[in-house]
Amino acid sequence: MNYTLHQLQIFLKICQIQSITKASEELHLTQPAVSIQLKNFQDQFPIPLTEVVGRKIYITEFGREIAEAAEKILNEVNAINHKTLTYQGQLSGRLKISIVSTGKYVMPYFVSEFMKQNPGVELIIDVTNKSGVLKSLELNEVDFALVSVLPKKLNITKVELMQNSLFFVGSNQLNLKKSNDKKNLFENTPIIYREQGSATRNAMERFITTNKFSVQKKIELTSNEAVKQAVLSGLGCSIMPLIGIKNELKNNDLQIIKVKGLPIITTWNLISLTSKKSSPVAIAYLDFINSKKEEIINTHFSWIGNY
């Protein structure tokens, strides 16, 4: 057999995602390139690793065993690379952070300089929903999690990063004639929600309940980007994090509609399990955040004060 580490990496990713298309996207390769490498890898085994039913790829029992072996091999290779960098005096290892979807507008700015300073560190940012973030933290699968609502059932350590402001937002094509039209607008215009369990969804529902608004038409979408595009199209209005609509406000595509009781202010927190034995990379990153967060906020997020 003459398979390569690159083929192992591709096969493992396909097994984890069970999609050649999505695997190619995550690996930043073309779909044909991934398909060719999968075929070249499969040709070295007399037993099928995968099977296609309809348009969906399935991993055989033998394929799953090969995937487990591939993961162990790749982990050992990473360990060798990290040890080499350590002997060279460089910080090395893996930093894994799980974030909610709106956190993607925040987290990159809080890791960029750290990664430039430490080229031996491998960064993994998992973008998922609130329940997925908390599950990965509870199972000790990540070093840190970025959340705006702190979990009640986990013993965690937190670092407050920055405020998260939620405003009532509509398309700039929406005409508001009178100030007293705004309550009617909220109650009579379709309101676009995030999915159940989303921190933004929970904040919206608390606000609507507190103000005794009666929402007649609800639309539910499963990502902040999807909500933004729906609002841009004029499909409805929503309560959205300011952090995710900077360019749309700047280009006058969206408008903030002033409603009593808004904005809702929460805080982005970087949290970790108190009981977790932190790696040298995680410790170094925590030191970096504590010393640099104010500078990062002033450099990249000072525009928030304009709203």
Short mmCIF file of C-alpha atoms in Angstrom, two decimals:
data_model
loop_
_atom_site.label_atom_id
_atom_site.label_comp_id
_atom_site.label_asym_id
_atom_site.label_seq_id
_atom_site.Cartn_x
_atom_site.Cartn_y
_atom_site.Cartn_z
CA MET A 1 0.00 0.00 0.00
CA ASN A 2 1.17 3.49 -0.83
CA TYR A 3 -1.46 5.89 0.50
CA THR A 4 -0.45 9.39 1.58
CA LEU A 5 -1.19 11.52 4.63
CA HIS A 6 -3.16 13.80 2.32
CA GLN A 7 -5.41 10.89 1.32
CA LEU A 8 -5.90 9.93 4.97
CA GLN A 9 -6.89 13.49 5.77
CA ILE A 10 -9.40 13.63 2.91
CA PHE A 11 -10.92 10.25 3.73
CA LEU A 12 -11.27 11.13 7.41
CA LYS A 13 -13.01 14.40 6.58
CA ILE A 14 -15.43 12.62 4.22
CA CYS A 15 -16.23 10.11 6.97
CA GLN A 16 -16.84 12.87 9.51
CA ILE A 17 -19.14 14.89 7.24
CA GLN A 18 -20.46 12.10 4.98
CA SER A 19 -20.40 14.45 2.01
CA ILE A 20 -17.75 14.87 -0.66
CA THR A 21 -19.03 18.35 -1.51
CA LYS A 22 -18.89 19.63 2.08
CA ALA A 23 -15.55 17.92 2.68
CA SER A 24 -14.08 19.68 -0.35
CA GLU A 25 -15.35 23.02 0.98
CA GLU A 26 -13.82 22.51 4.43
CA LEU A 27 -10.52 21.32 2.94
CA HIS A 28 -10.49 24.20 0.41
CA LEU A 29 -10.20 21.75 -2.49
CA THR A 30 -12.30 21.24 -5.61
CA GLN A 31 -14.88 18.46 -5.54
CA PRO A 32 -13.21 16.57 -8.44
CA ALA A 33 -9.86 16.67 -6.61
CA VAL A 34 -11.43 15.15 -3.49
CA SER A 35 -13.24 12.50 -5.54
CA ILE A 36 -10.00 11.51 -7.30
CA GLN A 37 -8.09 11.21 -4.03
CA LEU A 38 -10.91 9.13 -2.52
CA LYS A 39 -10.81 6.78 -5.52
CA ASN A 40 -7.00 6.49 -5.36
CA PHE A 41 -7.26 5.69 -1.66
CA GLN A 42 -10.08 3.17 -2.17
CA ASP A 43 -8.16 1.39 -4.95
CA GLN A 44 -5.54 0.30 -2.41
CA PHE A 45 -8.09 -1.78 -0.46
CA PRO A 46 -9.84 -4.97 -1.62
CA ILE A 47 -12.89 -4.12 0.52
CA PRO A 48 -15.14 -1.10 -0.16
CA LEU A 49 -14.68 1.86 2.17
CA THR A 50 -17.79 3.69 1.00
CA GLU A 51 -20.97 3.06 -0.93
CA VAL A 52 -23.31 5.45 -2.71
CA VAL A 53 -27.06 5.05 -2.41
CA GLY A 54 -28.96 7.55 -4.51
CA ARG A 55 -26.80 10.65 -4.24
CA LYS A 56 -25.69 10.09 -0.66
CA ILE A 57 -22.38 8.54 0.35
CA TYR A 58 -22.29 6.03 3.20
CA ILE A 59 -19.26 4.71 5.06
CA THR A 60 -19.01 0.94 5.33
CA GLU A 61 -18.13 -0.79 8.59
CA PHE A 62 -14.64 -1.46 7.22
CA GLY A 63 -14.40 2.19 6.14
CA ARG A 64 -15.23 3.35 9.67
CA GLU A 65 -12.42 1.20 11.07
CA ILE A 66 -9.99 2.66 8.53
CA ALA A 67 -11.19 6.17 9.45
CA GLU A 68 -10.45 5.49 13.14
CA ALA A 69 -6.96 4.32 12.24
CA ALA A 70 -6.48 7.36 9.97
CA GLU A 71 -7.44 9.71 12.79
CA LYS A 72 -4.89 8.09 15.12
CA ILE A 73 -2.17 8.36 12.47
CA LEU A 74 -2.92 12.02 11.76
CA ASN A 75 -2.97 12.82 15.49
CA GLU A 76 0.45 11.21 15.87
CA VAL A 77 1.77 13.22 12.91
CA ASN A 78 0.43 16.42 14.51
CA ALA A 79 2.09 15.45 17.78
CA ILE A 80 5.42 15.00 15.99
CA ASN A 81 5.06 18.41 14.37
CA HIS A 82 4.19 20.04 17.68
CA LYS A 83 7.11 18.39 19.48
CA THR A 84 9.49 19.60 16.77
CA LEU A 85 8.28 23.18 17.13
CA THR A 86 8.49 22.95 20.91
CA TYR A 87 12.13 21.89 20.71
CA GLN A 88 12.69 24.89 18.46
CA GLY A 89 11.35 27.14 21.20
CA GLN A 90 7.97 27.87 19.56
CA LEU A 91 4.56 27.58 21.17
CA SER A 92 2.79 24.71 19.44
CA GLY A 93 -0.36 22.68 19.78
CA ARG A 94 -4.03 23.01 18.99
CA LEU A 95 -6.45 25.72 20.09
CA LYS A 96 -10.10 24.75 19.66
CA ILE A 97 -12.94 27.19 20.20
CA SER A 98 -16.67 26.62 19.76
CA ILE A 99 -18.80 29.66 18.95
CA VAL A 100 -22.43 30.47 18.21
CA SER A 101 -23.15 31.66 14.67
CA THR A 102 -23.15 35.39 15.44
CA GLY A 103 -19.80 34.91 17.17
CA LYS A 104 -18.16 34.65 13.75
CA TYR A 105 -18.35 38.45 13.56
CA VAL A 106 -16.38 38.70 16.81
CA MET A 107 -14.01 35.79 17.39
CA PRO A 108 -11.65 36.19 14.38
CA TYR A 109 -10.53 39.58 15.67
CA PHE A 110 -9.68 38.09 19.06
CA VAL A 111 -7.49 35.32 17.62
CA SER A 112 -5.82 36.93 14.58
CA GLU A 113 -2.84 38.55 16.31
CA PHE A 114 -2.31 35.53 18.57
CA MET A 115 -2.05 33.25 15.54
CA LYS A 116 0.39 35.60 13.82
CA GLN A 117 2.57 35.60 16.93
CA ASN A 118 2.44 31.80 17.21
CA PRO A 119 2.66 30.14 13.78
CA GLY A 120 3.10 26.73 15.40
CA VAL A 121 -0.45 26.81 16.82
CA GLU A 122 -3.24 25.07 14.93
CA LEU A 123 -6.59 26.88 15.25
CA ILE A 124 -9.97 25.19 14.99
CA ILE A 125 -13.13 27.31 15.30
CA ASP A 126 -16.37 25.33 15.30
CA VAL A 127 -19.40 27.49 14.41
CA THR A 128 -22.64 25.92 15.59
CA ASN A 129 -25.81 26.71 17.54
CA LYS A 130 -26.03 27.42 21.26
CA SER A 131 -26.84 23.84 22.27
CA GLY A 132 -23.96 22.52 20.15
CA VAL A 133 -21.53 24.98 21.75
CA LEU A 134 -22.52 23.99 25.27
CA LYS A 135 -22.44 20.28 24.43
CA SER A 136 -18.89 20.49 23.06
CA LEU A 137 -17.82 22.39 26.17
CA GLU A 138 -19.52 19.92 28.53
CA LEU A 139 -17.89 16.97 26.74
CA ASN A 140 -14.48 18.65 27.09
CA GLU A 141 -14.03 18.74 23.31
CA VAL A 142 -12.91 22.38 23.16
CA ASP A 143 -10.63 24.73 25.05
CA PHE A 144 -13.05 27.66 25.04
CA ALA A 145 -16.56 28.60 24.00
CA LEU A 146 -17.91 32.00 23.01
CA VAL A 147 -21.45 32.67 24.29
CA SER A 148 -23.67 35.62 25.15
CA VAL A 149 -25.71 33.69 27.72
CA LEU A 150 -23.82 31.85 30.45
CA PRO A 151 -24.78 28.20 31.07
CA LYS A 152 -26.43 27.58 34.44
CA LYS A 153 -25.53 23.92 34.88
CA LEU A 154 -21.79 24.05 34.15
CA ASN A 155 -19.01 25.18 36.45
CA ILE A 156 -17.19 27.61 34.20
CA THR A 157 -14.56 30.32 34.22
CA LYS A 158 -15.33 33.36 32.10
CA VAL A 159 -13.63 36.34 30.52
CA GLU A 160 -15.94 39.15 29.43
CA LEU A 161 -14.96 40.26 25.94
CA MET A 162 -17.38 42.95 24.76
CA GLN A 163 -21.00 44.04 24.66
CA ASN A 164 -23.50 42.56 22.23
CA SER A 165 -26.28 45.00 21.26
CA LEU A 166 -29.53 43.83 19.66
CA PHE A 167 -31.63 46.33 17.65
CA PHE A 168 -34.94 46.20 15.80
CA VAL A 169 -33.95 46.27 12.14
CA GLY A 170 -35.76 46.63 8.83
CA SER A 171 -35.01 47.21 5.18
CA ASN A 172 -34.16 50.78 4.27
CA GLN A 173 -37.03 50.62 1.76
CA LEU A 174 -39.46 50.50 4.68
CA ASN A 175 -41.20 53.87 5.12
CA LEU A 176 -42.02 54.99 8.65
CA LYS A 177 -44.48 57.88 8.52
CA LYS A 178 -45.24 58.49 12.18
CA SER A 179 -43.52 57.63 15.43
CA ASN A 180 -46.71 56.01 16.73
CA ASP A 181 -46.63 53.63 13.75
CA LYS A 182 -43.72 51.71 15.25
CA LYS A 183 -45.72 49.55 17.62
CA ASN A 184 -48.13 48.71 14.81
CA LEU A 185 -45.15 47.95 12.58
CA PHE A 186 -43.83 45.48 15.14
CA GLU A 187 -47.19 43.80 15.50
CA ASN A 188 -48.35 43.83 11.87
CA THR A 189 -45.14 43.24 9.94
CA PRO A 190 -43.77 39.68 9.62
CA ILE A 191 -41.15 39.15 12.33
CA ILE A 192 -38.18 36.98 11.48
CA TYR A 193 -36.86 34.77 14.27
CA ARG A 194 -33.79 32.65 14.75
CA GLU A 195 -34.32 28.95 15.53
CA GLN A 196 -35.47 27.66 18.93
CA GLY A 197 -32.62 27.66 21.46
CA SER A 198 -30.78 30.59 19.89
CA ALA A 199 -29.73 33.25 22.41
CA THR A 200 -30.96 35.95 20.01
CA ARG A 201 -34.32 34.14 19.72
CA ASN A 202 -34.62 33.95 23.52
CA ALA A 203 -33.84 37.67 23.88
CA MET A 204 -36.46 38.53 21.21
CA GLU A 205 -39.14 36.46 22.88
CA ARG A 206 -38.46 37.98 26.31
CA PHE A 207 -38.70 41.47 24.82
CA ILE A 208 -41.95 40.71 22.97
CA THR A 209 -43.52 39.09 26.04
CA THR A 210 -42.46 41.94 28.34
CA ASN A 211 -43.98 44.53 26.00
CA LYS A 212 -47.11 42.42 25.40
CA PHE A 213 -46.71 42.61 21.62
CA SER A 214 -48.87 40.28 19.58
CA VAL A 215 -46.85 38.96 16.64
CA GLN A 216 -49.26 37.84 13.95
CA LYS A 217 -46.81 36.36 11.45
CA LYS A 218 -43.58 34.60 12.37
CA ILE A 219 -40.82 33.44 10.05
CA GLU A 220 -38.09 31.17 11.44
CA LEU A 221 -34.60 30.90 9.94
CA THR A 222 -31.60 28.98 11.22
CA SER A 223 -28.71 31.42 10.88
CA ASN A 224 -28.01 35.09 11.41
CA GLU A 225 -26.96 35.45 7.76
CA ALA A 226 -30.25 33.98 6.60
CA VAL A 227 -32.18 36.41 8.83
CA LYS A 228 -30.15 39.34 7.49
CA GLN A 229 -30.80 38.42 3.87
CA ALA A 230 -34.51 38.03 4.59
CA VAL A 231 -34.68 41.47 6.21
CA LEU A 232 -32.70 42.99 3.33
CA SER A 233 -35.21 41.56 0.87
CA GLY A 234 -38.10 43.20 2.71
CA LEU A 235 -39.55 39.89 3.84
CA GLY A 236 -39.92 41.19 7.39
CA CYS A 237 -38.18 42.82 10.35
CA SER A 238 -36.12 41.30 13.13
CA ILE A 239 -34.16 41.99 16.28
CA MET A 240 -30.54 41.48 15.25
CA PRO A 241 -27.05 41.83 16.73
CA LEU A 242 -25.49 45.12 15.64
CA ILE A 243 -22.15 43.36 15.15
CA GLY A 244 -23.46 41.48 12.11
CA ILE A 245 -24.95 44.37 10.12
CA LYS A 246 -22.13 46.93 10.02
CA ASN A 247 -21.75 47.00 6.24
CA GLU A 248 -25.49 46.97 5.59
CA LEU A 249 -25.97 50.01 7.84
CA LYS A 250 -23.01 51.77 6.25
CA ASN A 251 -24.43 51.16 2.76
CA ASN A 252 -27.93 52.26 3.86
CA ASP A 253 -29.40 48.88 3.00
CA LEU A 254 -30.77 48.40 6.51
CA GLN A 255 -32.11 50.81 9.09
CA ILE A 256 -32.34 50.65 12.87
CA ILE A 257 -35.90 51.32 13.97
CA LYS A 258 -36.06 52.95 17.38
CA VAL A 259 -38.31 51.02 19.72
CA LYS A 260 -38.66 51.66 23.44
CA GLY A 261 -36.70 49.09 25.43
CA LEU A 262 -34.15 48.48 22.69
CA PRO A 263 -31.31 47.85 22.23
CA ILE A 264 -31.05 44.71 24.32
CA ILE A 265 -27.54 44.60 25.76
CA THR A 266 -25.80 41.30 26.49
CA THR A 267 -22.12 40.42 26.80
CA TRP A 268 -19.91 38.12 24.78
CA ASN A 269 -18.09 35.81 27.19
CA LEU A 270 -15.18 33.49 26.51
CA ILE A 271 -15.78 30.55 28.83
CA SER A 272 -14.01 27.32 29.77
CA LEU A 273 -14.65 24.49 32.20
CA THR A 274 -13.21 25.31 35.61
CA SER A 275 -12.09 21.69 36.02
CA LYS A 276 -10.33 21.51 32.64
CA LYS A 277 -6.57 21.02 32.64
CA SER A 278 -5.58 23.71 30.18
CA SER A 279 -2.89 23.08 27.59
CA PRO A 280 0.10 25.45 27.27
CA VAL A 281 -1.55 26.90 24.15
CA ALA A 282 -4.84 27.56 25.99
CA ILE A 283 -2.99 29.18 28.89
CA ALA A 284 -1.01 31.38 26.50
CA TYR A 285 -4.17 32.38 24.66
CA LEU A 286 -5.94 33.30 27.90
CA ASP A 287 -2.98 35.50 28.87
CA PHE A 288 -3.13 37.10 25.42
CA ILE A 289 -6.87 37.85 25.73
CA ASN A 290 -6.54 39.36 29.19
CA SER A 291 -3.77 41.68 28.06
CA LYS A 292 -5.03 42.56 24.58
CA LYS A 293 -8.84 42.57 24.62
CA GLU A 294 -9.26 46.31 25.26
CA GLU A 295 -6.83 47.13 22.46
CA ILE A 296 -8.68 44.80 20.09
CA ILE A 297 -12.04 46.33 20.97
CA ASN A 298 -10.75 49.89 20.47
CA THR A 299 -9.13 48.97 17.15
CA HIS A 300 -11.90 46.94 15.55
CA PHE A 301 -15.17 47.71 17.34
CA SER A 302 -15.09 51.42 18.23
CA TRP A 303 -17.73 52.01 15.50
CA ILE A 304 -20.35 50.35 17.71
CA GLY A 305 -20.43 53.47 19.88
CA ASN A 306 -21.99 55.39 16.98
CA TYR A 307 -25.24 53.51 17.53
#
